[in-house]
Short mmCIF file of C-alpha atoms in Angstrom, two decimals:
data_model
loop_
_atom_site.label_atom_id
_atom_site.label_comp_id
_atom_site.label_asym_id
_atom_site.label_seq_id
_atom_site.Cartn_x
_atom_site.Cartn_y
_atom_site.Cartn_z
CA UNK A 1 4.82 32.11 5.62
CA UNK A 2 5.09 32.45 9.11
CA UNK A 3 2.36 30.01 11.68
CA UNK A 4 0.35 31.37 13.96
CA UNK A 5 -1.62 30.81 17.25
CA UNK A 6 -4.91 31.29 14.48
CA UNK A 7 -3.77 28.11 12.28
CA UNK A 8 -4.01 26.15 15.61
CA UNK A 9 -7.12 23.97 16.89
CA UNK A 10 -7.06 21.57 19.55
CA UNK A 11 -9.46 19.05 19.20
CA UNK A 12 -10.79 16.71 22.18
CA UNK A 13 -13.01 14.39 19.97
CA UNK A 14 -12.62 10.96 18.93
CA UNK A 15 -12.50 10.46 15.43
CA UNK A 16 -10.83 8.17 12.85
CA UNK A 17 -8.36 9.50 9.98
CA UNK A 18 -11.18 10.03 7.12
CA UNK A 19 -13.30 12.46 9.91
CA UNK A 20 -9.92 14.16 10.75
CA UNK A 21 -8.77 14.58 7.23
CA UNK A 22 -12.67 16.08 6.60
CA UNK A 23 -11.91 18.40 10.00
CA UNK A 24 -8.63 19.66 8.76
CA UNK A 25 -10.17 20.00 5.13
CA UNK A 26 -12.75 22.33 6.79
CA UNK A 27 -10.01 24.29 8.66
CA UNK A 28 -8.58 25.17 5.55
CA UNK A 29 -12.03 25.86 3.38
CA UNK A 30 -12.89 28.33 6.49
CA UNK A 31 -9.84 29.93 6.56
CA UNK A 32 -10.48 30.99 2.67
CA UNK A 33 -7.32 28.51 1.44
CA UNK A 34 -9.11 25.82 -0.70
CA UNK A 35 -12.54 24.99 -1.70
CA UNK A 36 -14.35 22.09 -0.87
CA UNK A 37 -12.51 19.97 -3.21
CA UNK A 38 -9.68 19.86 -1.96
CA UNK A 39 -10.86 17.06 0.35
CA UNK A 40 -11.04 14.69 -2.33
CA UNK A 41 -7.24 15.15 -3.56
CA UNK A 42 -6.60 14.68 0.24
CA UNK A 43 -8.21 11.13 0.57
CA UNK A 44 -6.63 10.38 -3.07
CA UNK A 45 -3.41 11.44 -1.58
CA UNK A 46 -3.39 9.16 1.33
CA UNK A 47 -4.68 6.28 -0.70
CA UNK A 48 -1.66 6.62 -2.69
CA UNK A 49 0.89 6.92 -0.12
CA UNK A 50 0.30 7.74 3.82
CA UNK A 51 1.31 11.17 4.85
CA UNK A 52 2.47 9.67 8.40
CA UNK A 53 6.05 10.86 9.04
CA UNK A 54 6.79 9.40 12.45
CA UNK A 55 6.47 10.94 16.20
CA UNK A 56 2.67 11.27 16.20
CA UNK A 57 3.17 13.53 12.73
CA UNK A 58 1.30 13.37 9.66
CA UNK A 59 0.98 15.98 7.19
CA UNK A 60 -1.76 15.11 4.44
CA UNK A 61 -2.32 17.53 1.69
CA UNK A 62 -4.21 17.05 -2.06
CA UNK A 63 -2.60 15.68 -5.00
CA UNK A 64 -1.35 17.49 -7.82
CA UNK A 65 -4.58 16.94 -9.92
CA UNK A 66 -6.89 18.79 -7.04
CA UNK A 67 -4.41 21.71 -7.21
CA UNK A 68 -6.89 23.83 -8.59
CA UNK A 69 -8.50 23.90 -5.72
CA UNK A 70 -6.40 25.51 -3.89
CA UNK A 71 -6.74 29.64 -3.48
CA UNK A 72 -4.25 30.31 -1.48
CA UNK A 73 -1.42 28.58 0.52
CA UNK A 74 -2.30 27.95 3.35
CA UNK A 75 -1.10 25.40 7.11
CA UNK A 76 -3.55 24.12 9.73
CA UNK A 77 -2.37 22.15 12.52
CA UNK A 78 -4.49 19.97 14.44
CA UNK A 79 -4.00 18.72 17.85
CA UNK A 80 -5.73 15.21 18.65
CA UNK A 81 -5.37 14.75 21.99
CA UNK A 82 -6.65 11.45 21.77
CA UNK A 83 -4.83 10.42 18.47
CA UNK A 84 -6.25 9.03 15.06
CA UNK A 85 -5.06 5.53 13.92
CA UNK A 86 -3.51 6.55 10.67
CA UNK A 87 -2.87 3.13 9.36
CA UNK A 88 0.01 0.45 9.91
CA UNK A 89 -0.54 0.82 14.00
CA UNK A 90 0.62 4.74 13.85
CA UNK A 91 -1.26 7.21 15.85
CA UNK A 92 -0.85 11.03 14.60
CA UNK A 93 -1.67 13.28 17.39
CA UNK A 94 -0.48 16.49 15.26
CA UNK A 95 -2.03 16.66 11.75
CA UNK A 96 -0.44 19.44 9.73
CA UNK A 97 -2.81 20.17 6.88
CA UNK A 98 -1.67 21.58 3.45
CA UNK A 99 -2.49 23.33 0.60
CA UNK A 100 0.07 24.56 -1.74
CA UNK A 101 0.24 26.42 -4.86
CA UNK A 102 3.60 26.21 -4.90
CA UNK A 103 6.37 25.40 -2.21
CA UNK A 104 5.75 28.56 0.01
CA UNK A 105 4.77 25.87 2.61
CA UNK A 106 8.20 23.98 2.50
CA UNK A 107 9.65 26.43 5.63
CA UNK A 108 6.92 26.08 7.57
CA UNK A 109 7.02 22.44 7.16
CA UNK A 110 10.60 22.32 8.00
CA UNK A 111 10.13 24.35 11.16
CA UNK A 112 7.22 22.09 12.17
CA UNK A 113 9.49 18.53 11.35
CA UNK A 114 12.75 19.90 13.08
CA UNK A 115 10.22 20.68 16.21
CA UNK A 116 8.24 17.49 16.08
CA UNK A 117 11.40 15.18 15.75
CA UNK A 118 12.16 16.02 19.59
CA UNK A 119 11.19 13.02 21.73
CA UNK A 120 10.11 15.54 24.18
CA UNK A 121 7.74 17.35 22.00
CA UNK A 122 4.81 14.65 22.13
CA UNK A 123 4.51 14.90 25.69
CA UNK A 124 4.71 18.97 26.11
CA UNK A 125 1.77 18.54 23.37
CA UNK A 126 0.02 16.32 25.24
CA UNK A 127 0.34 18.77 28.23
CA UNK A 128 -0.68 21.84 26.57
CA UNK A 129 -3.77 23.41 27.58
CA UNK A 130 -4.62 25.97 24.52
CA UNK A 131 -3.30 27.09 20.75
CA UNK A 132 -0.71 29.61 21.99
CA UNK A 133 0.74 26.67 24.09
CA UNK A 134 1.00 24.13 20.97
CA UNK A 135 2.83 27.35 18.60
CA UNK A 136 5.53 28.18 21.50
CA UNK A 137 6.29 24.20 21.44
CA UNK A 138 6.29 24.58 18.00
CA UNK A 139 8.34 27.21 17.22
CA UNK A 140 10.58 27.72 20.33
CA UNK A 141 12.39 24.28 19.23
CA UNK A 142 15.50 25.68 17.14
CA UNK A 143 16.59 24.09 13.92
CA UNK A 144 20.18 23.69 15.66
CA UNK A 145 18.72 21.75 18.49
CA UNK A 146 19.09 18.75 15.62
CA UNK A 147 22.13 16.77 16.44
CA UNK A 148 25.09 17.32 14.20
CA UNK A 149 25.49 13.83 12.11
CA UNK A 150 29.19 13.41 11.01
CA UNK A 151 29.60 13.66 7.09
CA UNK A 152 33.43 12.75 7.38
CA UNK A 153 34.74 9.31 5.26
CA UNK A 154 32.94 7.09 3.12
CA UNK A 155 31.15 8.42 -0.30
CA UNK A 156 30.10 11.14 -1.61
CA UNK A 157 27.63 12.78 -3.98
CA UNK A 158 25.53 15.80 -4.74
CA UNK A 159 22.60 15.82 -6.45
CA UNK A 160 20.09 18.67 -7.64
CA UNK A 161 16.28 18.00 -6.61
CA UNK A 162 14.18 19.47 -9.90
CA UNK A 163 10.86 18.43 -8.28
CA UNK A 164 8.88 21.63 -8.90
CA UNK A 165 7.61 21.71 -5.41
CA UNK A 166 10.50 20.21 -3.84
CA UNK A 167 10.55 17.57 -1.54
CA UNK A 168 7.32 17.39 0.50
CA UNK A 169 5.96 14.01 1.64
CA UNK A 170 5.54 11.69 -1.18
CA UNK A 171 9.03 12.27 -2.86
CA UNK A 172 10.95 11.82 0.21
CA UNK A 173 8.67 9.04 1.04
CA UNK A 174 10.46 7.37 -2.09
CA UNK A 175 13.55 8.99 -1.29
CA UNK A 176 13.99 7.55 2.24
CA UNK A 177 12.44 4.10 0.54
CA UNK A 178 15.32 4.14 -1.76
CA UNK A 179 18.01 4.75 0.97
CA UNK A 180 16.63 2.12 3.27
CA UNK A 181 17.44 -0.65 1.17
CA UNK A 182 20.95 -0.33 2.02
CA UNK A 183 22.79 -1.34 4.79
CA UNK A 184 25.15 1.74 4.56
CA UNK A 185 24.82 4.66 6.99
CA UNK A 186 23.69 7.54 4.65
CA UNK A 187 22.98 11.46 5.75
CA UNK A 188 21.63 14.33 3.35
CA UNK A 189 22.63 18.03 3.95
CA UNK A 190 20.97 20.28 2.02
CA UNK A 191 23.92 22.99 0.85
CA UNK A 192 21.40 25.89 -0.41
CA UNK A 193 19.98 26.55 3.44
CA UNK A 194 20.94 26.76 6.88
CA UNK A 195 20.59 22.73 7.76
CA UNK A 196 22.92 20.10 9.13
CA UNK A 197 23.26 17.07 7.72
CA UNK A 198 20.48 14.28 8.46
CA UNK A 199 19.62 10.68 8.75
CA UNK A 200 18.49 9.89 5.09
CA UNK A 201 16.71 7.15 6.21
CA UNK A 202 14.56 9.09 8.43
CA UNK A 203 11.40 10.13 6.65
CA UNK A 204 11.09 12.97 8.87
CA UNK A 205 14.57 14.13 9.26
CA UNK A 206 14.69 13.99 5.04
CA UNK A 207 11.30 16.80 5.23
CA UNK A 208 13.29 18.84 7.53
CA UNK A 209 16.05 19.98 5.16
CA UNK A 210 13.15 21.86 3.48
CA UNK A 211 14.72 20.98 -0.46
CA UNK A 212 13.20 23.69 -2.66
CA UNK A 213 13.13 22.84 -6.88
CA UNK A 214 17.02 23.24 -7.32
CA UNK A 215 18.70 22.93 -3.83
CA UNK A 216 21.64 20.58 -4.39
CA UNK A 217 21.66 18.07 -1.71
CA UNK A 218 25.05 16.14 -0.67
CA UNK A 219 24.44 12.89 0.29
CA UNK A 220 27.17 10.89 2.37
CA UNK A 221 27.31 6.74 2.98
CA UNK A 222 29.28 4.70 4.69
CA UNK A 223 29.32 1.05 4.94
CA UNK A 224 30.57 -2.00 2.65
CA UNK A 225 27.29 -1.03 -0.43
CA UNK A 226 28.24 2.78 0.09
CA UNK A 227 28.66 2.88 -4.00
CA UNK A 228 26.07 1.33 -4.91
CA UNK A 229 23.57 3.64 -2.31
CA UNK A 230 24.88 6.55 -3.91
CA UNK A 231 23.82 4.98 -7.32
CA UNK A 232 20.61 4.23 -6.69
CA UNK A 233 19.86 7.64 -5.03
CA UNK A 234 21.03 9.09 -8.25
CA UNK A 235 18.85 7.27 -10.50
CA UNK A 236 15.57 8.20 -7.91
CA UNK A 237 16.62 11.57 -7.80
CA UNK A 238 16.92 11.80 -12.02
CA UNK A 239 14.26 9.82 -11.89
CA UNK A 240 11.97 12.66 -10.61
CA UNK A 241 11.15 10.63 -7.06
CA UNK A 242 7.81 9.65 -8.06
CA UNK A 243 6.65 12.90 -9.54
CA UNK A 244 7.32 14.58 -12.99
CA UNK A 245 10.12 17.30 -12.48
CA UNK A 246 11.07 20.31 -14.36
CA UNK A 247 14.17 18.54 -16.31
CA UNK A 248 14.03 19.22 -20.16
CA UNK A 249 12.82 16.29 -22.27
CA UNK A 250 15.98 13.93 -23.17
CA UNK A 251 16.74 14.73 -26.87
CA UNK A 252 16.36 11.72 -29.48
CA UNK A 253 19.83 10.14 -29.61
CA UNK A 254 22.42 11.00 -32.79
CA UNK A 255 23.74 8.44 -35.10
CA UNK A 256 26.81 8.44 -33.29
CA UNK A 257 26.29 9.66 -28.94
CA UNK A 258 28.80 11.34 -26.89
CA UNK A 259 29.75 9.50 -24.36
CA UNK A 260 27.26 10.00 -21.19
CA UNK A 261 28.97 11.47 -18.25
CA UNK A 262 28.44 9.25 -15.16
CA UNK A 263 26.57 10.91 -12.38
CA UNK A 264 29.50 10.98 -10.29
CA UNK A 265 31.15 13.48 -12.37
CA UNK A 266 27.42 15.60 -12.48
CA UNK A 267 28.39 17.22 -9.12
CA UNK A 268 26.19 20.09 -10.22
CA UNK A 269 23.58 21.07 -13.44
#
């Protein structure tokens, strides 16, 4: 998938996040991606978790059960030039809406979140004048414009992500949840695409590795609960991150178990 100057709309109206959600909803219904339903798994979405990734980004999209209502994957983007409160105090200025049959989205998204991570983005945004504007700030910010985060020292793990649609917003949501309740710095790379390694805790930063269903992700801490980090980030990941993952179901145990291996040893399935 590839965005263009079309999936664009710059929007000078004041509106709050349910009549943005409904404008970005209608984007995609127009543009032949979703029917009208798919605004319900939207608003279910965001009542469940916020899609609000930092930097004036948000990026709702329907839940798994309004699927069907998608007909083809498809991205709008949405400027707000005045912003929409989005909950908690954070203003989104750029709404990114979804709809995904599968993960086709996921490099589009991770073009968009490498872009929209650049302190200097809001402000060319803000400053933009039509569609064609907002896509050349969009797209003209490289993925190696992200500063390099030193994986060197400390612990390490890698993990395989079996999320069938990999990790959009609300499994890194829990991802980044799970890594912030250490005290230990902590980066992911991903090691199946052309990313540098990132600040786990960053909710944004995690979206921008673009982890498809399989990647293997290496995950590096340092600091004094650096173990225990890497434990718990290995249970969330097994643990499907929120979501049901493609994993085969655990057979009953025998009368007498092999010994499990720990994850540490489970460098790769």
């Amino acid at each position: 998938m590839q965005l263009c100057k079309q999936d664009i709309v710059i929007s000078d109206e004041l509106v709050d996040k349910k009549t943005a959600l409904t404008l970005v909803a209608g984007q995609l219904v127009q543009a032949g991606n979703t029917t009208d339903g798919y605004l319900k798994g939207m608003l279910a979405r965001e009542a469940q978790i916020s899609t609000y990734l930092g930097n004036g980004i948000a990026i709702p999209h329907g839940t798994p059960e309004t699927r069907d209502a998608v007909l083809e994957t498809g991205v709008k983007v949405m400027v707000f030039r005045h912003g929409v409160e989005w909950g908690e105090g954070n203003i989104a200025r750029v709404v990114v809406g979804i709809a995904a049959r599968s993960n086709e989205h996921l490099d589009i998204l991770r073009q968009l979140t490498h872009a929209l991570s650049d302190d200097s983005v809001p402000a060319e945004i803000e400053n933009a004048e039509t569609p064609a504007d907002i896509l050349e700030i969009l797209t003209g910010k490289a993925a190696s414009d992200t500063p390099a985060l030193s994986t060197d020292g400390g612990e390490q793990a890698v993990f395989v992500i079996h999320n069938p649609h990999g990790l959009h917003a609300r499994p890194s949501a829990v991802l980044v949840k799970t890594t912030r309740q250490f005290a230990s710095e902590i980066t992911v790379e991903n090691l199946d695409a052309d990313a540098r390694a990132v600040d786990a805790k960053n909710l944004m930063r995690v979206v921008s590795v673009g982890a498809k269903n399989g990647h293997r992700l290496c995950f590096s801490a340092k600091g004094r609960d650096a173990k225990q980090a890497l434990e718990a980030i290995g249970r969330a990941i097994d643990g499907g991150l929120g979501e049901i993952t493609t994993l085969p179901a655990t057979p009953p145990p025998r009368q007498a178990p092999e010994p499990k291996r720990s994850w540490l040893t489970r460098l790769f399935n």
